Coordinates of C-alpha atoms and ligand atoms in Angstrom, one line a residue:
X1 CA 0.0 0.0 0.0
X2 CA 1.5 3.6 -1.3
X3 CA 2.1 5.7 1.9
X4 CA -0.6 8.4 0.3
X5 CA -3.5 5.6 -0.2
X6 CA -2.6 5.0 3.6
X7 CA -2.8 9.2 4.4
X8 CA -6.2 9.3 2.1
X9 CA -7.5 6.6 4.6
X10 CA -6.5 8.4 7.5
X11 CA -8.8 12.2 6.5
X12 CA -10.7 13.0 9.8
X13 CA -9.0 10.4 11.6
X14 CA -6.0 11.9 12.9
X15 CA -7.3 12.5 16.3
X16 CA -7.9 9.9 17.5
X17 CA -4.5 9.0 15.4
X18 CA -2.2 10.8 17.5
X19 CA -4.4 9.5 20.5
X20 CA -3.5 6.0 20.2
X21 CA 0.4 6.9 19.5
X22 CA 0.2 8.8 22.9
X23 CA 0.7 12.4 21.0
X24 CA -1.1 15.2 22.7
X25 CA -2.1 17.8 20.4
X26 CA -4.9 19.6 22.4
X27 CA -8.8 20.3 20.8
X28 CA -7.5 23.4 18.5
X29 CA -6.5 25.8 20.9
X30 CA -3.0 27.1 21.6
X31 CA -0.8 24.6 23.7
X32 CA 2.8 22.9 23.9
X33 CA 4.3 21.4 21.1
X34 CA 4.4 17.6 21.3
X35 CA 7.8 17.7 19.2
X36 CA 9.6 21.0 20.7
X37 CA 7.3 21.8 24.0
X38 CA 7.0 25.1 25.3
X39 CA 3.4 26.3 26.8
X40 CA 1.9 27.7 23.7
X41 CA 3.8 27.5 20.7
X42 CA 1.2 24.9 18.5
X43 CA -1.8 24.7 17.2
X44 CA -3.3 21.6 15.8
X45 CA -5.6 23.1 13.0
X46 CA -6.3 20.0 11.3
X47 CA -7.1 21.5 7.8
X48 CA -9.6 19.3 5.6
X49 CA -9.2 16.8 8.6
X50 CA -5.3 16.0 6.9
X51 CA -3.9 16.2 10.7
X52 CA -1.7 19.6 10.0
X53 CA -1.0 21.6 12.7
X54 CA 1.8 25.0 12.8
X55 CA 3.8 25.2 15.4
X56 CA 6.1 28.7 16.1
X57 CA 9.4 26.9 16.3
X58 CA 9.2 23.8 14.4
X59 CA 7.3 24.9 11.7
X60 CA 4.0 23.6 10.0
X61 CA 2.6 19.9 8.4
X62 CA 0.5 17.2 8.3
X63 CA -0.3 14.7 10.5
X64 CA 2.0 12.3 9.0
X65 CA 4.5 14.7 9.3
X66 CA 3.5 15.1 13.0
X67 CA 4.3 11.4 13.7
X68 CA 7.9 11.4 11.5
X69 CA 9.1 14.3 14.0
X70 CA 7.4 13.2 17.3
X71 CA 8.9 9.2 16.7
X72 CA 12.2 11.0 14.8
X73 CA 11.6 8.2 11.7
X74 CA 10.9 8.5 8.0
X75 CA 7.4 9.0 6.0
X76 CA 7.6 4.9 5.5
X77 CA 7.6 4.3 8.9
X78 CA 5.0 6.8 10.2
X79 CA 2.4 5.5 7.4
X80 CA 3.1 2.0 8.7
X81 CA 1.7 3.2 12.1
X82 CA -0.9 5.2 11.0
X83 CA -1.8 2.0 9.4
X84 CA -1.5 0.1 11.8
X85 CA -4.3 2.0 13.7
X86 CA -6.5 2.0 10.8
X87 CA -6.0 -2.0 10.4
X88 CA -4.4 -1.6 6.5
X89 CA -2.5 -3.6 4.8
X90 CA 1.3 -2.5 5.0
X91 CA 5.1 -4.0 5.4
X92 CA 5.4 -3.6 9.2
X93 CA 6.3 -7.3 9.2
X94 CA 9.6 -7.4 8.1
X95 CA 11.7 -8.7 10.5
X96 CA 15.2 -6.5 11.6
X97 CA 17.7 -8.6 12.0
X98 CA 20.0 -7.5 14.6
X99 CA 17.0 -6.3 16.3
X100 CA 17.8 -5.3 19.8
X101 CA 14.1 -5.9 20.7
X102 CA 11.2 -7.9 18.9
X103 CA 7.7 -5.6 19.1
X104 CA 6.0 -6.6 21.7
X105 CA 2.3 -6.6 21.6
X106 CA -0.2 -4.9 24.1
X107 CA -0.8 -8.2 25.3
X108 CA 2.2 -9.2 26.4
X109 CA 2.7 -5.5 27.6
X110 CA -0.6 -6.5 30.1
X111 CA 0.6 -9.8 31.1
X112 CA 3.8 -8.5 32.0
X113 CA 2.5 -5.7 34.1
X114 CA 4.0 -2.9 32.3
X115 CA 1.7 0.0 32.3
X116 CA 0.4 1.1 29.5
X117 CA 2.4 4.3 29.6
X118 CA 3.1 6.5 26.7
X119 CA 6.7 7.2 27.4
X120 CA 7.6 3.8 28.1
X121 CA 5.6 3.0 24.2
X122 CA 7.6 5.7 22.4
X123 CA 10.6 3.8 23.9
X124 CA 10.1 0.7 23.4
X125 CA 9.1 2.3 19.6
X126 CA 12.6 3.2 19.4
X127 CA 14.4 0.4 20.7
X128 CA 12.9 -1.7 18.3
X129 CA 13.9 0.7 15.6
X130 CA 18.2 0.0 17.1
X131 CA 21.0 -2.4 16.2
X132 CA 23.1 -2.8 18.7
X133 CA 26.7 -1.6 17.7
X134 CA 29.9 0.2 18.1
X135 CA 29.3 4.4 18.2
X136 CA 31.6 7.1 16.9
X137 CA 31.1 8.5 20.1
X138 CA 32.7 5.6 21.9
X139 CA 35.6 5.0 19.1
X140 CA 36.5 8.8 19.6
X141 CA 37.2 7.8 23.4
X142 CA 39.1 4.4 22.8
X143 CA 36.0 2.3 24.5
X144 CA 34.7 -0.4 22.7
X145 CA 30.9 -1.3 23.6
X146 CA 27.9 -2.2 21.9
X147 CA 25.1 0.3 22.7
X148 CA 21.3 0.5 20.7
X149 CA 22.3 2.6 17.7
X150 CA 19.7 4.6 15.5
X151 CA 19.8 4.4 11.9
X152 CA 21.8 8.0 11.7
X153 CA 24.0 6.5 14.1
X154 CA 23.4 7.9 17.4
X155 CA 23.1 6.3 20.5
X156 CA 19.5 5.4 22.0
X157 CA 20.2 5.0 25.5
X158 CA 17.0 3.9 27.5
X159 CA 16.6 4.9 31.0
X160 CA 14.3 2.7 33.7
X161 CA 12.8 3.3 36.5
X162 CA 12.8 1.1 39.7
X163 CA 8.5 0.8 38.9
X164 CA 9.6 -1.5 35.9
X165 CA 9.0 0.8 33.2
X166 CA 11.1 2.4 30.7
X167 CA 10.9 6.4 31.7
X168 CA 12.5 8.3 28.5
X169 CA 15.7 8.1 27.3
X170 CA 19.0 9.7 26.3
X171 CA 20.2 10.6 22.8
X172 CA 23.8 10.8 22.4
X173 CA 25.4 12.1 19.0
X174 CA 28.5 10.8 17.4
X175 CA 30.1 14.3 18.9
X176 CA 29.1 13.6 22.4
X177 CA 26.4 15.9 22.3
X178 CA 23.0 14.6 24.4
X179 CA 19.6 15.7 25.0
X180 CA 17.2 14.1 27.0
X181 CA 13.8 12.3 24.9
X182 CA 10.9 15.0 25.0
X183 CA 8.5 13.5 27.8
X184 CA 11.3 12.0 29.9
X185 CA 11.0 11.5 33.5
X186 CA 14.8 11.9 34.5
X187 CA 14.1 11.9 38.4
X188 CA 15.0 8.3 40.0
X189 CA 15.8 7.0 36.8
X190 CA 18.6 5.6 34.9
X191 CA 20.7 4.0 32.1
X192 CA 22.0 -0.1 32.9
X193 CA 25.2 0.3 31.9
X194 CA 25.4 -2.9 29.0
X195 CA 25.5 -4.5 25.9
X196 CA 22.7 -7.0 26.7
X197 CA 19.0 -5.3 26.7
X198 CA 16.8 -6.1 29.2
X199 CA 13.2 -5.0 30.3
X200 CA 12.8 -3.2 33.3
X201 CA 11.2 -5.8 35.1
X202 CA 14.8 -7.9 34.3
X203 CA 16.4 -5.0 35.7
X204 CA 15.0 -4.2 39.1
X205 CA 14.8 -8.0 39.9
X206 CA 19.0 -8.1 39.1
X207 CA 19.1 -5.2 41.3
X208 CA 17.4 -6.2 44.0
X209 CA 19.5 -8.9 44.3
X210 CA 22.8 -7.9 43.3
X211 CA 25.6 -7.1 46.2
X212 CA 27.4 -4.4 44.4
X213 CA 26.0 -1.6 42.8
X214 CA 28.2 1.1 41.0
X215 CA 26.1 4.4 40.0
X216 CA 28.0 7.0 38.1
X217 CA 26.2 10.5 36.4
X218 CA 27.4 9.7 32.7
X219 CA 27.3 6.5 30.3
X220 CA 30.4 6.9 28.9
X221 CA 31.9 7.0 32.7
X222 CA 29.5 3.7 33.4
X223 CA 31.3 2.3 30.3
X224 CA 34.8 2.9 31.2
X225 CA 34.2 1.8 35.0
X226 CA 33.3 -1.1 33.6
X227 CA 36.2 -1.8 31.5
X228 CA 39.0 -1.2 34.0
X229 CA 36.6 -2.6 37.2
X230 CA 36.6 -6.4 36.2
X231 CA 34.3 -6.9 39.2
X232 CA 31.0 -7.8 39.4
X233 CA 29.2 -5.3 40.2
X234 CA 25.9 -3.6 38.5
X235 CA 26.7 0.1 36.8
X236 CA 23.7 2.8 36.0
X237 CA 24.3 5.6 35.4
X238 CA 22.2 8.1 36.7
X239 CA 22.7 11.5 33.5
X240 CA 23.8 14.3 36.0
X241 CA 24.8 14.6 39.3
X242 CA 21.3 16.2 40.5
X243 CA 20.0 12.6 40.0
X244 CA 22.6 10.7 41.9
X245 CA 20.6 11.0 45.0
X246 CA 17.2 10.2 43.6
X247 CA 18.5 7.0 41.8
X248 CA 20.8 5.9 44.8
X249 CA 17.7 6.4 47.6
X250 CA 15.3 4.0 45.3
X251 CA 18.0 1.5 44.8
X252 CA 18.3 1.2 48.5
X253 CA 14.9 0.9 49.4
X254 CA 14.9 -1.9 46.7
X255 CA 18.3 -3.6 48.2
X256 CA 19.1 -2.7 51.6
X257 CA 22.1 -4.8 52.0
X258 CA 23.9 -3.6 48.8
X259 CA 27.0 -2.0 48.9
X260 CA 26.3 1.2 47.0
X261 CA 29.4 2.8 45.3
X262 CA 28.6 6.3 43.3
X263 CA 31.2 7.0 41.1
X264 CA 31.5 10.6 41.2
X265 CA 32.5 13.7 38.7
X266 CA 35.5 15.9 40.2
X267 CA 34.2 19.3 39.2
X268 CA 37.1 21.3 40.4
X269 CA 37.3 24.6 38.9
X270 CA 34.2 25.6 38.6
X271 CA 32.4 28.0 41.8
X272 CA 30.9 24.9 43.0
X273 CA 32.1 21.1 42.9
X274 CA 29.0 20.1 42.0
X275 CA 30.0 16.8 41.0
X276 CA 32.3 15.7 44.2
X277 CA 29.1 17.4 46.7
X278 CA 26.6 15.7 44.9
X279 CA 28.5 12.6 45.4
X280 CA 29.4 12.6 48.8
X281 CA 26.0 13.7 49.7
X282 CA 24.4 10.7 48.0
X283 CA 26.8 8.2 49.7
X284 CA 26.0 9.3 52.9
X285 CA 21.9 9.5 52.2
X286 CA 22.3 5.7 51.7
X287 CA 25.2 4.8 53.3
X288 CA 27.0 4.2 50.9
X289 CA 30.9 4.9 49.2
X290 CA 32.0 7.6 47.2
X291 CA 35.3 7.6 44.6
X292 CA 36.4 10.9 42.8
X293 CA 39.3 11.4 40.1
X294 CA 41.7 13.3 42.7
X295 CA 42.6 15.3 39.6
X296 CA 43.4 19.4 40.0
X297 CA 41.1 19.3 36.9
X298 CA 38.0 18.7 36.0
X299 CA 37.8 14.7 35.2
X300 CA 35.6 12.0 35.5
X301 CA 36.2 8.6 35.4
X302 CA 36.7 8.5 31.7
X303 CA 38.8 11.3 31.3
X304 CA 41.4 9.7 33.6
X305 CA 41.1 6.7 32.2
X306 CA 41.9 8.2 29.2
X307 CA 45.1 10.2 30.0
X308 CA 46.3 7.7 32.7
X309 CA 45.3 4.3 31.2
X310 CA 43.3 1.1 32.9
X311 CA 45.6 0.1 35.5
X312 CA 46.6 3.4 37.1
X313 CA 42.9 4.2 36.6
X314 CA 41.9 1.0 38.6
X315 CA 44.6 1.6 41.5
X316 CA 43.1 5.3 41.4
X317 CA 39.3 4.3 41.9
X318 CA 40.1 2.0 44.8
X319 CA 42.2 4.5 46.4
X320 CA 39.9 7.2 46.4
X321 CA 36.9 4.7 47.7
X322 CA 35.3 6.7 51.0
X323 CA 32.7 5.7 53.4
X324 CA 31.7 9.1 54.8
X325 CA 30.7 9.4 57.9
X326 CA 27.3 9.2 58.0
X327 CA 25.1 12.3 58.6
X328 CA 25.2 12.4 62.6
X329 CA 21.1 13.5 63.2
X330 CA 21.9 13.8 66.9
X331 CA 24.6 16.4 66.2
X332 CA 22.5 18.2 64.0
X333 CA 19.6 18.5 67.1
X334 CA 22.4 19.5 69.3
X335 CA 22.6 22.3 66.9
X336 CA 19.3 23.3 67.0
X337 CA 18.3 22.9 70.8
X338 CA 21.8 25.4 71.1
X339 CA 20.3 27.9 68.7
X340 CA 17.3 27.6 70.8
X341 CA 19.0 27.8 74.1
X342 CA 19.7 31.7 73.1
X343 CA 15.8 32.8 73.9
X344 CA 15.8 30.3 77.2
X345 CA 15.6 30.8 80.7
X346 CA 17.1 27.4 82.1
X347 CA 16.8 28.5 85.8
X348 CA 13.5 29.4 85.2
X349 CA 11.9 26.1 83.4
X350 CA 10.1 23.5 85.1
X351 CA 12.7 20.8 86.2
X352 CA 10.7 18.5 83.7
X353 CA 11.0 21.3 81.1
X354 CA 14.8 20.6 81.7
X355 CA 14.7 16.9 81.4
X356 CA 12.5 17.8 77.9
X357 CA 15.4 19.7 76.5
X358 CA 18.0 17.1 77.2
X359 CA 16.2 14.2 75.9
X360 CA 15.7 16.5 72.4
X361 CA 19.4 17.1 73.0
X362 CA 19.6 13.0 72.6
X363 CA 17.2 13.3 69.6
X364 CA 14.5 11.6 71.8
X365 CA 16.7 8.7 71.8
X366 CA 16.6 7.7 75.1
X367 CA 15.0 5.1 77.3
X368 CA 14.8 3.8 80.4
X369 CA 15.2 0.0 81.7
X370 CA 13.0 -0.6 84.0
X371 CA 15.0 -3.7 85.8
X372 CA 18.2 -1.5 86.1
X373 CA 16.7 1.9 86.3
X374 CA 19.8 2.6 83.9
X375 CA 19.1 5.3 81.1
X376 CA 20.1 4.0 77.5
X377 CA 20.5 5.5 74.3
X378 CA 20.0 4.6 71.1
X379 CA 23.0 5.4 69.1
X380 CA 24.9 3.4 66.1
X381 CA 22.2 1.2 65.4
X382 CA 22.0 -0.3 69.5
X383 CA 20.8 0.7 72.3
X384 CA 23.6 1.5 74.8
X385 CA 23.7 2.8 79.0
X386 CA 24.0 6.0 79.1
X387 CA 25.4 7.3 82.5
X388 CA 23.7 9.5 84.9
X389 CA 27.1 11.7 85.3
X390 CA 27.3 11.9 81.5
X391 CA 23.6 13.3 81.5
X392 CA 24.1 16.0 83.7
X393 CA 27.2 17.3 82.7
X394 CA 25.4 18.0 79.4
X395 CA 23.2 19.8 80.9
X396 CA 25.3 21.7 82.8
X397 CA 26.9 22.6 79.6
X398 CA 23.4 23.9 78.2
X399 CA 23.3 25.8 81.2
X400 CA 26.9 27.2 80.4
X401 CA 25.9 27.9 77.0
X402 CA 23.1 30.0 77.6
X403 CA 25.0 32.2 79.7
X404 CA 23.0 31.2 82.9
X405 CA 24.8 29.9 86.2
X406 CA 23.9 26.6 87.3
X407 CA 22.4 24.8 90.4
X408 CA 23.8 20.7 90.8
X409 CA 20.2 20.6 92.5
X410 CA 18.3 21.9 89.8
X411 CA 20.6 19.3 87.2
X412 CA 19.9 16.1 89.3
X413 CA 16.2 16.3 89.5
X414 CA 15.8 17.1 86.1
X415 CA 18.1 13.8 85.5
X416 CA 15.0 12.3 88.2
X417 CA 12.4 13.8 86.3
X418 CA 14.2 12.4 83.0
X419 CA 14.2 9.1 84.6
X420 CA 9.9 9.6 84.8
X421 CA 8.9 10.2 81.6
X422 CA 10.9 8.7 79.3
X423 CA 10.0 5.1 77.4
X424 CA 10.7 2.3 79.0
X425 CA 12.8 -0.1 77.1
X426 CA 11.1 -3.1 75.5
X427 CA 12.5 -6.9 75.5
X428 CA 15.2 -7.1 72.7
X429 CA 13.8 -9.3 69.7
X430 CA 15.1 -12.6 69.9
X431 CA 15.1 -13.6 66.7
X432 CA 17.0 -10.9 64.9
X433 CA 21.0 -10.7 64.0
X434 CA 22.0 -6.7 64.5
X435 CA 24.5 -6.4 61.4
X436 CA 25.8 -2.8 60.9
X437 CA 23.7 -2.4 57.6
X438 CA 20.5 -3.7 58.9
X439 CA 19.1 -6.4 60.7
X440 CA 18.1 -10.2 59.6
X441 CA 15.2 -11.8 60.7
X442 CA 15.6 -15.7 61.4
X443 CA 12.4 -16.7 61.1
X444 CA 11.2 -14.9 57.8
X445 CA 14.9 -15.1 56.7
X446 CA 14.8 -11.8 55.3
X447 CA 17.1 -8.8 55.8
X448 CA 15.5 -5.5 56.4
X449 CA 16.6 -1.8 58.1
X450 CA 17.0 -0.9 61.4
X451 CA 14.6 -0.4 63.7
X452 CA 15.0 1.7 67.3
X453 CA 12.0 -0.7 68.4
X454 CA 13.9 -3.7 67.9
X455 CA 15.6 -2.9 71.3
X456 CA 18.8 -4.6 70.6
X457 CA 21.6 -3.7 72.6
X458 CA 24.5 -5.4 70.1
X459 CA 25.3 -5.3 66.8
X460 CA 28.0 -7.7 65.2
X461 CA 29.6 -4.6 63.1
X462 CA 29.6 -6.7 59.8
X463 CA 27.9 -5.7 56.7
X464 CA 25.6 -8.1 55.3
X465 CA 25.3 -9.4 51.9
X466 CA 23.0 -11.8 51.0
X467 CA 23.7 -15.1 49.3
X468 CA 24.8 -15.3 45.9
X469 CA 23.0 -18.1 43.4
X470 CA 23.8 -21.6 44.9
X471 CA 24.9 -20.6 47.9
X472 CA 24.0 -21.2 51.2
X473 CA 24.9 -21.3 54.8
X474 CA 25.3 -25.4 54.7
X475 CA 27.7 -24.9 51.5
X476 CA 29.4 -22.2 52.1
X477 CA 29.6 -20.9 56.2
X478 CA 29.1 -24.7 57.6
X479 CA 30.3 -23.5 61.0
X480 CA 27.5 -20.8 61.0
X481 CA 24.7 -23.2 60.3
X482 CA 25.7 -25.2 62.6
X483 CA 25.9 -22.7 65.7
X484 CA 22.5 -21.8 63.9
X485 CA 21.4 -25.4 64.6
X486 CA 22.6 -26.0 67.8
X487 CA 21.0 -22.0 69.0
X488 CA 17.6 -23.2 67.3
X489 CA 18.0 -26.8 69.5
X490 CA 18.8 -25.2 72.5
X491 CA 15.7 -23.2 72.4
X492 CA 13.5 -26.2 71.7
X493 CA 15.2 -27.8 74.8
X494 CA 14.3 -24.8 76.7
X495 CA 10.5 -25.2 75.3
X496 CA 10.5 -28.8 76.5
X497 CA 11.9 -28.5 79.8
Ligands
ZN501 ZN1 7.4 22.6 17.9

């Protein structure tokens, strides 16, 4: 079928055309462009019902012009899909070889729980449309690396999101230029770094799982981490260093027993170092490890791979590997409660006023055991004693700090009033192993955060990781399993007896 038999076919249809293609064109009336955006730059006019519309920046056409620009492919392929919608005849079935994806149908789409999202169409659209193969854009920086190429040769690089669905995607020219694809949703969303394509779904479940996870801002950093790291670890790569932080908080609340690596930019040179803040922020929002190029020039990963070679670049990375401290709330309260202090009269509060502002001092991490009558503290995952003496010299520093003398009197019996109204401790939960990156549960054998209501007192300062395919505590940590065994007899001896 001739592609202007298919666009005499389509006359009055185009509506509900660019409908089912998931192109918003508005009823008529001023609005953005689907192609170039803005707020009120096009106009779908749809002369003699041919689809046209006129828009300021891109210029003017029909509707099968609309759907070459929107899905950036020829007249051929656009008719195809306007025939499709109309149930024609055409040559859609020709099979690519070297397709990165086969088309999958809505169907399948359904069965797999992928919503029906627009984005995530026009993705999978263009995906289907790649080969995988070797860029210019890679060549030019001595990287070998299959990526989904478009027919013009640019690099289609899909980005995913951690709710299994494709969420735009990142053009990369042959000169390194990129722009994001129009209707992206960049936030918490990134690009696998790999030569193997895999849905979303794939994705998430290989993260979830995974120990190591490497998250870096650009591909071509992902790419190069990858070639001189030969560990197994998972690389995305989250576009700019804004994202880091997004992508790097849902990975963790996907795999809480990961160990997290962001791969930063150094941005030295410019007012801010954007790239080195942004990274040792997001490391310590999910307790995680930073590297940076210690360069005294702006570099990524890349770029010192580049000038310094794979092994330097290798020695370099694992140099520069940081666990920042993490963000220490309770200091941060201290903070406040001594900005607050200013506008206080300590002498003149209520001694349960005073034991208030010293358990805000602790972040309102304290608690009382009843059996001991000992204050304890929740601090570094555990609850630990916390000593009357320690309690009220703080206070008696508050008092020092807001400029006010102090009365031993008036500091005990706010320690005794304390002692009154704070929570009393629970038991500790038997069946949980305190690790320093969250806690396991024996019975449900599943790892999970930390919780203060736990109440455990000790934590075993190891990082957990969970078991790797064909592994398990019989095979690989007999001695474990069977202190696990004897622990789980003893407590049925108990039962018995
Ligand atoms: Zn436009």
């Amino acid at each position: 079928m001739k592609i202007s038999d298919i666009t005499a076919q389509a006359v009055g249809k185009w509506d509900y055309i660019f409908h089912s293609l998931g192109i918003e064109v508005g009823n008529g009336k001023h609005c953005p462009c689907p192609i170039c955006g803005g707020k009120d730059r096009f106009r779908f006019d749809n002369q003699n019902g041919r689809g046209t519309y006129i828009c300021n920046q891109c210029g003017s056409g029909d509707g099968l012009e609309l759907i070459k620009h929107y899905y950036h492919c020829d007249a051929k392929e656009a008719s195809i899909k306007v025939a499709e919608y109309l149930n024609l005849p055409n040559q859609s079935d020709q099979i690519r070889e070297k397709t990165v994806f086969k088309k999958i149908d809505s169907e399948q789409l359904h069965n797999n729980n992928i919503p029906e999202n627009h984005v995530c169409k026009k993705v999978e659209y263009l995906l289907y449309k790649t080969s995988l193969g070797q860029s210019e854009y890679l060549t030019k920086k001595g990287l070998t690396f299959d990526l989904p190429l478009l027919d013009n040769g640019r690099i289609f690089a899909p980005m995913l999101n951690l709710h299994n669905e494709y969420a735009g995607a990142q053009f990369i020219e042959s000169d390194g230029s990129k722009h994001l694809m129009k209707g992206s949703n960049k936030k918490g969303a990134f690009i696998l770094v790999s030569s193997i394509m895999s849905r979303p779904a794939e994705v998430c479940a290989k993260l979830r799982s995974h120990n190591e996870i490497i998250i870096c801002e650009g591909l071509a950093t992902g790419i190069s981490i990858a070639e001189f790291r030969h560990r197994d670890a998972i690389i995305i790569a989250a576009v700019d260093a804004g994202n880091l932080i997004h992508v790097a908080k849902a990975v963790r609340e996907l795999n809480p027993a990961a160990k997290i690596i962001i791969a930063g930019d150094n941005d030295i040179g410019n007012d801010k170092n954007t790239g080195k803040e942004k990274a040792i922020e997001t490391a310590q929002a999910v307790n995680g490890y930073y590297s940076i190029p210690d360069t005294d020039f702006k570099a990524d990963w890349d770029d010192y791979r580049q000038q310094f070679g794979l092994e330097k670049t290798l020695a370099s990375f694992n140099a520069n590997l940081i666990k920042p401290e993490l963000q220490n709330s309770d200091l941060l309260i201290n903070v406040k409660v001594k900005k607050e202090l200013s506008g206080m009269n300590l002498s003149q509060m209520a001694s349960s006023q005073r034991a208030d502002l010293l358990n805000q001092y602790y972040g309102n991490n304290l608690a009382i055991n009843l059996r001991t009558d000992e204050i304890y503290h929740y601090q570094d995952n555990v609850w630990q004693p916390i000593s009357d003496k320690v309690l009220m010299r703080t206070l008696a520093d508050l008092f020092t700090q807001s400029g006010e003398l102090f009365n031993p009197l008036r500091i005990s019996s706010a320690v005794e009033s304390l002692r009154l109204s704070l929570p009393i401790m629970g038991i500790p939960q038997k069946d949980l192993i305190c690790f320093r990156n969250g806690v396991y549960e024996l019975k449900s054998q599943t790892f999970r955060p930390h919780n203060k209501q736990d109440w455990l007192l000790v934590s075993n300062d190891i990082d957990y990781y969970p078991a790797k395919e064909n592994e398990s505590f019989d095979t690989h940590a007999p001695n474990f399993a069977k202190w696990l065994k004897e622990h789980q007899a003893i407590k049925i001896r108990l039962k018995i007896s």
